[in-house]
């Protein structure tokens, strides 16, 4: 890609990051109002419970609990979205491998759920990278979907991050069944090269990247 | 304990205000930085719950005034920012704590109780 095109592409990604960050900020404000409003209903029901039909009180409580639980789940997703968006703001930054993987896992849990594959996260001795978070997100997503394509109902996909001998390591594992096969393609290989990483098969698929500090 | 909520999200501020009043706190609300500063000069609260991002002025600017003019008032910042970075910036400017939006009331009550003691 020519230099000007590359710059334009980076500017576009930064703009998307800023747009997404603003959007997730707004969504958190909406969730705040929903949470407080449901909380206020719960408070008022609790205060007035003595004069109310017990069945009605129970229904109110169940409903406000349901709202609260969904707000917590949604807030968690928007928290990850917000962090994801802020990573797009800067082409190169210092970041924790496990944090990026945890963020991405929040977004990619759905395709696993649709395939009835269980997703597990493990973090051993985190590693900090000075690299392009956007490229890592891209490569992670492609690698993750490549792994999911090899799995089916009842399987578990474990994403394990660690810092070993100056390298940040991400292992995608599912009982030794995962293979690189036709991975990476041309685009994925370019991303891997720009990240300065390597891929191997070691009881699963292992992505290694040079880390800044363990 | 006297609390002032400064947040431009009117529905959020009003609902949180009602919930704290139900728990016997003396609470008032302001819906902009300017309104907040006026409320602070009219009556000094023990605690300010301060939103970081408001259209007329940032929570940090309000916090700087509180830290300079009202050292006895303690400020808890409210942030919708994804990372804790904005909260940490608030701590550096004199806030005693920060909470991520959407705020969990139990967590806020625990912080207020600690301050009361």
XYZ file of C-alpha atoms in Angstrom:
331
model
C 0.000 0.000 0.000
C 1.370 3.455 -0.928
C 2.319 5.828 1.883
C -0.636 8.180 1.296
C -3.100 5.284 1.217
C -1.589 3.886 4.411
C -1.971 7.285 6.143
C -5.568 7.596 4.951
C -6.320 4.092 6.225
C -4.811 4.904 9.652
C -6.791 8.168 9.834
C -9.996 6.290 9.006
C -9.341 3.738 11.750
C -8.610 6.545 14.244
C -11.865 8.269 13.281
C -13.829 5.039 13.746
C -12.211 4.673 17.157
C -13.271 8.179 18.184
C -16.812 7.594 16.886
C -17.108 4.281 18.720
C -15.710 5.773 21.942
C -18.318 8.556 21.835
C -21.076 6.065 21.074
C -20.139 3.760 23.963
C -19.928 6.776 26.296
C -23.480 7.777 25.317
C -24.713 4.216 25.778
C -23.277 4.129 29.297
C -25.217 7.294 30.107
C -28.429 5.650 28.852
C -27.662 2.527 30.898
C -27.055 4.709 33.962
C -30.535 6.174 33.662
C -32.124 2.739 33.111
C -30.249 1.322 36.119
C -31.179 4.195 38.445
C -34.812 4.182 37.273
C -35.168 0.435 37.860
C -33.401 0.900 41.196
C -35.823 3.646 42.183
C -38.801 1.379 41.389
C -37.203 -1.361 43.522
C -36.657 1.138 46.368
C -40.268 2.380 46.229
C -41.661 -1.175 46.129
C -39.519 -2.155 49.099
C -40.659 0.867 51.115
C -44.332 0.252 50.306
C -44.243 -3.567 50.326
C -46.271 -3.823 53.544
C -49.374 -2.353 51.848
C -49.023 -4.226 48.554
C -50.108 -7.618 47.210
C -47.108 -9.954 47.952
C -47.402 -11.546 44.479
C -47.156 -8.105 42.880
C -44.178 -7.208 45.089
C -42.404 -10.395 43.982
C -43.100 -9.648 40.303
C -41.741 -6.122 40.668
C -38.611 -7.433 42.398
C -37.995 -10.105 39.768
C -38.419 -7.583 36.966
C -36.147 -4.953 38.508
C -33.547 -7.677 39.245
C -33.740 -8.753 35.595
C -33.186 -5.160 34.421
C -30.276 -4.751 36.841
C -28.629 -7.984 35.656
C -28.969 -7.032 31.985
C -27.608 -3.546 32.689
C -24.543 -5.120 34.326
C -23.952 -7.386 31.299
C -24.508 -4.526 28.829
C -22.272 -2.177 30.822
C -19.516 -4.813 30.709
C -19.827 -5.038 26.925
C -19.780 -1.261 26.507
C -16.798 -1.050 28.835
C -14.932 -3.415 26.498
C -16.201 -1.529 23.450
C -14.956 1.721 24.924
C -11.473 0.261 25.566
C -11.471 -1.305 22.091
C -12.384 2.066 20.552
C -9.665 3.930 22.424
C -7.098 1.431 21.135
C -8.041 2.411 17.577
C -7.104 6.023 18.394
C -3.372 5.300 18.310
C -1.561 3.268 15.623
C 1.161 2.129 18.036
C 0.751 1.954 21.797
C 1.758 0.065 24.896
C -0.887 -2.476 25.929
C -1.407 -5.656 27.883
C -1.916 -8.783 25.766
C -4.402 -10.254 28.245
C -6.496 -7.047 28.261
C -6.748 -6.986 24.462
C -7.663 -10.689 24.416
C -10.288 -10.177 27.161
C -11.808 -7.272 25.193
C -11.892 -9.253 21.967
C -13.310 -12.301 23.773
C -16.271 -10.200 24.893
C -17.101 -9.499 21.239
C -16.392 -12.943 19.817
C -18.273 -14.945 22.428
C -21.385 -14.860 20.233
C -20.043 -16.854 17.244
C -18.772 -19.457 19.747
C -22.180 -19.606 21.441
C -23.932 -20.061 18.080
C -21.642 -23.053 17.366
C -22.259 -24.297 20.956
C -18.539 -23.981 21.693
C -17.547 -22.933 25.212
C -14.993 -20.124 25.459
C -12.440 -20.083 28.288
C -9.873 -17.418 29.161
C -6.651 -18.071 31.055
C -4.005 -15.509 31.910
C -0.589 -16.575 33.193
C 2.027 -13.878 33.863
C 0.822 -11.064 31.641
C 3.035 -9.407 29.032
C 3.038 -5.789 27.873
C 3.555 -5.035 24.196
C 4.582 -1.916 22.309
C 2.908 -2.622 19.002
C -0.181 -2.011 16.886
C -3.271 -3.045 18.882
C -5.416 -2.741 15.750
C -3.298 -5.239 13.826
C -3.354 -7.610 16.781
C -7.151 -7.312 17.016
C -7.382 -8.115 13.296
C -5.056 -11.121 13.524
C -6.706 -12.345 16.716
C -10.141 -12.243 15.093
C -9.019 -14.125 11.967
C -7.151 -16.724 14.055
C -10.082 -17.120 16.420
C -12.562 -17.681 13.560
C -10.097 -20.126 11.977
C -10.096 -22.099 15.256
C -13.886 -21.953 15.624
C -14.266 -23.379 12.113
C -12.493 -26.515 13.345
C -14.733 -26.938 16.404
C -18.290 -27.984 17.057
C -20.983 -28.620 19.655
C -19.619 -29.363 23.129
C -16.017 -28.311 22.401
C -14.148 -25.817 24.551
C -11.808 -23.223 23.076
C -9.234 -21.984 25.580
C -7.477 -18.665 25.005
C -4.384 -18.582 27.171
C -2.084 -15.569 27.445
C 1.338 -15.569 29.037
C 4.685 -13.826 29.059
C 7.564 -16.263 28.492
C 11.246 -15.426 27.895
C 10.588 -11.899 26.647
C 7.738 -12.989 24.400
C 4.012 -12.368 24.707
C 2.268 -15.645 23.966
C -1.320 -16.340 22.992
C -2.274 -20.006 22.811
C -5.589 -21.123 21.316
C -6.210 -24.667 22.438
C -8.950 -27.274 22.330
C -7.694 -30.703 23.395
C -4.862 -30.710 20.837
C -7.236 -30.694 17.864
C -6.472 -27.265 16.392
C -4.294 -26.973 13.303
C -2.918 -24.027 11.347
C -3.690 -25.800 8.021
C -4.242 -22.969 5.479
C -3.641 -20.178 7.995
C -2.356 -17.486 7.437
C -3.511 -16.216 4.051
C -1.750 -13.286 2.358
C -3.453 -10.550 4.452
C -3.004 -12.419 7.714
C 0.658 -13.107 6.909
C 1.169 -9.379 6.240
C -0.384 -8.514 9.618
C 1.762 -11.153 11.339
C 4.877 -9.757 9.679
C 4.045 -6.146 10.655
C 3.467 -7.281 14.230
C 6.843 -9.067 14.160
C 5.186 -12.266 15.342
C 5.317 -15.969 14.609
C 2.788 -18.807 14.540
C 3.297 -22.451 15.420
C 1.383 -25.606 16.341
C 2.147 -26.706 19.914
C -0.871 -28.597 21.311
C -2.976 -25.910 19.683
C -2.096 -22.724 17.850
C 0.506 -20.436 19.388
C 1.044 -16.795 18.464
C 4.291 -15.289 19.790
C 5.087 -11.571 19.832
C 8.038 -9.717 21.313
C 7.024 -8.112 24.618
C 8.204 -4.881 26.250
C 8.160 -6.022 29.859
C 6.814 -9.081 31.630
C -24.174 14.172 55.096
C -24.719 16.871 52.493
C -24.230 15.740 48.888
C -24.235 17.688 45.623
C -24.628 15.791 42.341
C -23.244 17.668 39.321
C -24.195 15.876 36.094
C -25.652 17.169 32.833
C -27.716 13.959 32.445
C -30.776 15.402 34.198
C -32.705 12.115 34.468
C -29.675 10.349 35.949
C -28.966 13.118 38.469
C -32.625 13.406 39.509
C -33.145 9.650 39.944
C -29.910 9.177 41.875
C -30.867 12.201 43.984
C -34.239 10.585 44.844
C -32.614 7.256 45.713
C -30.111 8.913 48.039
C -32.870 10.995 49.647
C -34.778 7.760 50.368
C -31.655 6.733 52.307
C -31.828 9.942 54.371
C -28.986 11.839 52.699
C -29.314 15.601 52.245
C -28.939 15.770 48.450
C -29.181 18.483 45.836
C -28.381 18.471 42.132
C -26.919 20.709 39.440
C -27.098 19.986 35.722
C -24.037 21.786 34.375
C -20.606 22.846 35.504
C -21.731 26.468 35.814
C -24.810 25.488 37.819
C -22.590 23.289 39.975
C -20.186 26.130 40.770
C -23.137 28.380 41.675
C -24.540 25.668 43.969
C -21.117 25.248 45.590
C -20.819 28.936 46.351
C -24.368 29.025 47.789
C -23.930 26.051 50.126
C -20.844 23.925 50.790
C -21.505 20.167 50.563
C -19.559 17.412 52.310
C -19.387 15.371 49.130
C -19.690 16.203 45.426
C -20.546 13.503 42.892
C -19.082 15.023 39.767
C -19.513 13.975 36.149
C -16.327 14.307 34.114
C -17.829 15.305 30.794
C -20.331 18.145 30.606
C -21.070 20.436 27.668
C -20.299 23.809 29.282
C -17.160 22.859 31.226
C -15.347 19.665 32.121
C -15.632 18.003 35.513
C -11.887 18.506 35.870
C -12.346 22.298 35.723
C -15.013 22.114 38.439
C -12.754 19.809 40.451
C -9.888 22.318 40.274
C -12.151 24.981 41.819
C -13.308 22.605 44.564
C -9.718 21.554 45.367
C -8.606 25.209 45.504
C -11.551 26.840 47.296
C -13.285 24.077 49.259
C -10.614 21.769 50.687
C -13.081 20.239 53.171
C -15.376 19.051 50.365
C -14.623 15.592 49.035
C -15.219 14.775 45.392
C -16.086 11.445 43.806
C -15.785 11.569 40.016
C -18.284 9.761 37.774
C -16.862 8.554 34.477
C -18.180 6.805 31.405
C -14.648 6.444 30.022
C -13.607 2.883 29.191
C -10.292 2.818 30.982
C -9.614 4.109 34.473
C -7.267 6.760 33.048
C -9.744 9.633 33.358
C -10.523 8.578 36.944
C -6.836 8.549 37.791
C -6.481 12.037 36.321
C -9.289 13.093 38.661
C -7.446 11.617 41.629
C -4.343 13.594 40.663
C -6.437 16.779 40.691
C -7.785 16.156 44.188
C -10.759 13.787 43.852
C -10.824 11.147 46.572
C -12.275 8.426 44.362
C -14.020 7.684 41.087
C -16.842 5.433 39.929
C -17.503 4.030 36.482
C -20.909 4.629 34.912
C -23.402 3.047 35.174
C -22.801 3.518 38.888
C -23.602 0.654 41.223
C -25.523 2.189 44.142
C -24.149 -0.331 46.651
C -20.618 0.689 45.731
C -21.470 4.380 46.042
C -23.192 3.833 49.413
C -20.131 1.944 50.689
C -17.898 4.874 49.718
C -20.265 7.393 51.358
C -20.381 5.291 54.523
C -16.577 5.243 54.666
C -16.576 9.040 54.368
C -19.223 9.397 57.087
C -17.073 7.392 59.476
